[in-house]
Coordinates of C-alpha atoms in Angstrom, one line a residue:
M1 CA -27.0 22.9 -21.3
S2 CA -23.6 23.8 -22.7
P3 CA -20.9 21.0 -23.4
R4 CA -19.0 22.5 -20.6
A5 CA -21.8 22.2 -18.1
K6 CA -22.5 18.6 -19.3
S7 CA -18.8 17.7 -18.7
V8 CA -18.8 19.2 -15.3
S9 CA -22.0 17.3 -14.5
L10 CA -20.5 13.9 -15.7
T11 CA -17.3 14.5 -13.7
R12 CA -19.3 15.4 -10.5
A13 CA -21.5 12.4 -10.9
T14 CA -18.6 10.1 -11.5
V15 CA -16.8 11.4 -8.5
A16 CA -19.9 10.9 -6.5
V17 CA -20.3 7.2 -7.6
F18 CA -16.6 6.6 -7.1
S19 CA -16.7 8.1 -3.6
K20 CA -19.8 6.0 -2.7
E21 CA -18.0 2.8 -3.8
L22 CA -15.0 3.6 -1.7
R23 CA -17.1 4.4 1.5
V24 CA -19.1 1.2 1.0
E25 CA -15.9 -0.9 0.8
F26 CA -13.9 0.8 3.4
R27 CA -16.6 0.3 6.0
S28 CA -15.9 -3.3 6.2
F29 CA -12.9 -4.1 3.8
E30 CA -14.6 -7.4 3.2
L31 CA -14.2 -7.6 -0.5
L32 CA -10.8 -6.0 -0.6
T33 CA -9.5 -8.3 2.1
S34 CA -10.8 -11.5 0.5
T35 CA -9.5 -10.6 -2.9
I36 CA -6.0 -9.8 -1.5
V37 CA -6.0 -13.2 0.4
F38 CA -7.2 -15.0 -2.6
A39 CA -4.5 -13.5 -4.9
L40 CA -1.8 -14.3 -2.4
I41 CA -3.0 -17.9 -2.2
V42 CA -3.0 -18.3 -6.0
V43 CA 0.6 -17.0 -6.2
F44 CA 1.7 -19.2 -3.3
V45 CA 0.0 -22.3 -4.8
F46 CA 1.8 -21.7 -8.1
S47 CA 5.1 -21.3 -6.3
F48 CA 4.7 -24.4 -4.2
A49 CA 3.4 -26.5 -7.2
F50 CA 6.0 -25.6 -9.7
N51 CA 8.9 -24.6 -7.3
P52 CA 10.6 -22.6 -10.1
S53 CA 14.2 -21.8 -10.2
P54 CA 15.3 -18.2 -10.6
A55 CA 15.6 -18.7 -14.4
D56 CA 12.1 -20.4 -14.5
S57 CA 10.7 -17.5 -12.5
R58 CA 12.0 -14.9 -15.1
R59 CA 10.4 -17.0 -17.9
F60 CA 7.1 -17.9 -16.5
G61 CA 6.6 -15.6 -13.4
A62 CA 4.8 -13.1 -15.4
G63 CA 2.2 -15.5 -16.6
F64 CA 1.5 -16.7 -12.9
L65 CA 1.4 -13.0 -11.9
W66 CA -1.3 -12.1 -14.4
I67 CA -3.2 -15.3 -13.9
A68 CA -3.4 -14.4 -10.2
L69 CA -4.6 -10.9 -11.1
L70 CA -7.2 -12.4 -13.4
F71 CA -8.6 -14.6 -10.8
A72 CA -8.6 -11.8 -8.2
S73 CA -10.3 -9.4 -10.6
S74 CA -13.1 -11.9 -11.2
L75 CA -13.8 -11.9 -7.5
M76 CA -13.5 -8.2 -7.1
L77 CA -15.7 -7.3 -10.1
Q78 CA -18.5 -9.6 -9.4
P79 CA -20.3 -7.5 -6.7
S80 CA -20.0 -4.2 -8.6
F81 CA -23.6 -4.3 -9.7
T82 CA -25.1 -7.2 -8.0
R83 CA -24.9 -5.5 -4.5
E84 CA -26.9 -2.6 -6.0
R85 CA -29.9 -4.8 -6.6
T86 CA -30.6 -5.6 -2.9
N87 CA -32.6 -2.5 -2.4
D88 CA -32.9 -1.6 -6.1
T89 CA -30.2 1.0 -5.7
L90 CA -29.1 0.7 -9.3
G91 CA -32.6 1.6 -10.4
A92 CA -32.4 4.8 -8.3
L93 CA -29.1 5.7 -9.8
V94 CA -30.5 5.1 -13.3
L95 CA -33.4 7.4 -12.6
A96 CA -31.1 10.2 -11.2
P97 CA -30.6 13.2 -13.6
I98 CA -27.1 12.3 -14.5
D99 CA -25.4 10.8 -17.6
P100 CA -25.7 6.9 -17.2
F101 CA -22.0 6.6 -18.2
A102 CA -21.2 8.3 -14.8
I103 CA -22.4 5.2 -13.0
I104 CA -20.3 3.0 -15.2
A105 CA -17.2 5.3 -14.9
G106 CA -17.5 5.7 -11.1
K107 CA -17.6 1.9 -10.5
L108 CA -14.9 1.4 -13.2
F109 CA -12.4 3.9 -11.5
A110 CA -13.3 2.4 -8.0
N111 CA -12.6 -1.1 -9.4
F112 CA -9.3 0.1 -10.8
F113 CA -8.4 1.7 -7.6
F114 CA -9.1 -1.5 -5.6
L115 CA -7.1 -3.7 -8.0
V116 CA -4.1 -1.3 -7.7
L117 CA -4.4 -1.8 -3.9
V118 CA -4.3 -5.5 -4.4
E119 CA -1.3 -5.2 -6.7
L120 CA 0.6 -3.1 -4.0
I121 CA 0.3 -6.2 -1.6
L122 CA 0.8 -8.8 -4.3
L123 CA 3.9 -7.7 -6.1
P124 CA 6.2 -7.7 -3.0
A125 CA 4.9 -11.2 -2.1
F126 CA 5.5 -12.3 -5.8
S127 CA 9.0 -10.9 -5.7
V128 CA 9.9 -12.8 -2.6
L129 CA 8.1 -16.1 -3.5
Y130 CA 9.6 -16.2 -7.1
D131 CA 13.0 -14.5 -6.3
V132 CA 12.4 -11.8 -9.0
P133 CA 13.9 -8.5 -8.0
L134 CA 11.5 -5.7 -9.1
L135 CA 13.2 -2.5 -7.8
S136 CA 15.4 -2.1 -10.9
V137 CA 12.3 -2.1 -13.2
I138 CA 9.7 -0.6 -10.9
G139 CA 9.0 2.3 -13.1
P140 CA 8.2 0.6 -16.4
L141 CA 6.6 -2.3 -14.5
A142 CA 4.3 0.1 -12.8
G143 CA 3.3 1.5 -16.2
V144 CA 2.7 -2.0 -17.6
M145 CA 0.6 -3.0 -14.5
L146 CA -1.4 0.2 -14.6
L147 CA -2.3 -0.2 -18.2
G148 CA -3.2 -3.8 -17.9
T149 CA -5.2 -3.4 -14.7
F150 CA -7.1 -0.5 -16.3
G151 CA -8.1 -2.8 -19.2
V152 CA -9.2 -5.5 -16.8
A153 CA -11.3 -3.0 -14.7
T154 CA -12.8 -1.6 -17.9
V155 CA -13.9 -4.9 -19.4
G156 CA -14.8 -6.4 -16.1
T157 CA -17.0 -3.5 -15.1
V158 CA -18.8 -3.5 -18.4
F159 CA -19.5 -7.3 -18.2
A160 CA -20.3 -7.1 -14.6
A161 CA -23.2 -4.7 -15.5
I162 CA -24.3 -7.1 -18.2
A163 CA -24.1 -10.2 -16.0
S164 CA -25.9 -8.6 -13.1
Q165 CA -29.1 -8.9 -15.0
A166 CA -28.8 -12.6 -15.7
R167 CA -29.9 -15.5 -13.6
M168 CA -26.5 -17.3 -13.7
R169 CA -24.6 -14.0 -13.0
E170 CA -22.0 -15.7 -10.9
L171 CA -20.9 -17.9 -13.7
L172 CA -21.6 -15.4 -16.6
L173 CA -18.9 -12.8 -15.6
P174 CA -15.9 -15.2 -15.9
L175 CA -17.3 -16.7 -19.1
L176 CA -17.7 -13.2 -20.8
L177 CA -14.5 -11.7 -19.3
V178 CA -11.8 -14.3 -20.0
P179 CA -12.3 -14.7 -23.9
V180 CA -12.5 -10.9 -24.4
I181 CA -9.5 -10.1 -22.3
V182 CA -7.1 -12.7 -23.9
P183 CA -5.4 -10.0 -26.1
L184 CA -4.7 -7.8 -23.1
L185 CA -3.4 -10.7 -21.1
I186 CA -1.0 -11.8 -23.8
A187 CA 0.3 -8.2 -24.3
S188 CA 0.6 -7.7 -20.5
T189 CA 2.3 -11.0 -19.9
A190 CA 4.7 -10.4 -22.8
A191 CA 5.6 -6.9 -21.6
T192 CA 6.0 -8.0 -18.0
M193 CA 8.2 -11.1 -19.1
A194 CA 10.6 -8.7 -21.0
L195 CA 11.0 -6.6 -17.9
F196 CA 11.8 -9.8 -15.8
A197 CA 14.5 -10.9 -18.3
D198 CA 18.2 -10.8 -17.5
A199 CA 18.4 -7.8 -19.8
P200 CA 15.2 -6.0 -19.0
D201 CA 13.5 -4.3 -21.9
L202 CA 10.2 -2.7 -22.5
P203 CA 8.6 -3.7 -25.9
L204 CA 6.7 -0.7 -27.0
S205 CA 4.6 -2.7 -29.4
W206 CA 3.0 -4.6 -26.6
V207 CA 2.5 -1.4 -24.7
A208 CA 0.8 0.0 -27.8
V209 CA -1.5 -3.1 -27.9
M210 CA -2.4 -2.5 -24.3
G211 CA -3.1 1.2 -24.8
C212 CA -5.3 0.4 -27.9
F213 CA -7.2 -2.2 -26.0
D214 CA -7.9 0.2 -23.1
L215 CA -8.9 3.0 -25.4
I216 CA -11.3 0.9 -27.5
F217 CA -13.1 -0.6 -24.6
F218 CA -13.3 2.5 -22.5
T219 CA -14.7 4.4 -25.6
A220 CA -17.2 1.5 -26.0
A221 CA -18.3 1.8 -22.4
W222 CA -18.8 5.6 -22.9
L223 CA -20.9 5.2 -26.1
F224 CA -23.0 2.4 -24.8
G225 CA -23.0 2.9 -21.1
G226 CA -26.7 3.9 -21.0
Y227 CA -27.8 0.6 -22.7
L228 CA -25.7 -1.4 -20.2
L229 CA -27.9 -0.4 -17.4
E230 CA -31.2 -1.0 -19.0
E231 CA -33.3 -3.9 -17.8

């Protein structure tokens, strides 16, 4: 098979897995709804507990926002592979004549899409609760959020595949995810904090850190995707 044919096969398989994930979720909206509600509760509780002033919101709001997204992502990513084990669907996917990375990639892009939907609801609520105007920086903020979210989805999907084969899978995913994702959280929080400042600025150094983090882990998922799905 030519390299072009292989790439087309990988693309089609990835789209098929991605479409399947969307159909499963949009039948009930169960996971998406619970994640949105959970993220909103976290942001509200932080706002109620700290009652930040507008100046404090600009200083600390970025951290609260990314912590809420981290908690929400842990809830969203957990069932990515565990629900496939009910009828051994994952085994059937692995036996299919497709590149194993297509399974990882399809679920990764689906998780990324779902997290973006969560953010579309979360950001307006955050802006109101913390009195942080976002319209003036919506362009660079969207870029930062997408970069950070893609990194969370990539690492989370990889570790969800690993954790799904363990006995304590519900506890293992957060334990694996949080330490590895710390550099991305620091970079995302610092870049978002700079955008929330009185004189908004987008530090390219932190954006570069986020981009490198995403590239490294996405490449690792591509190289070792087949091993992640082995029993």
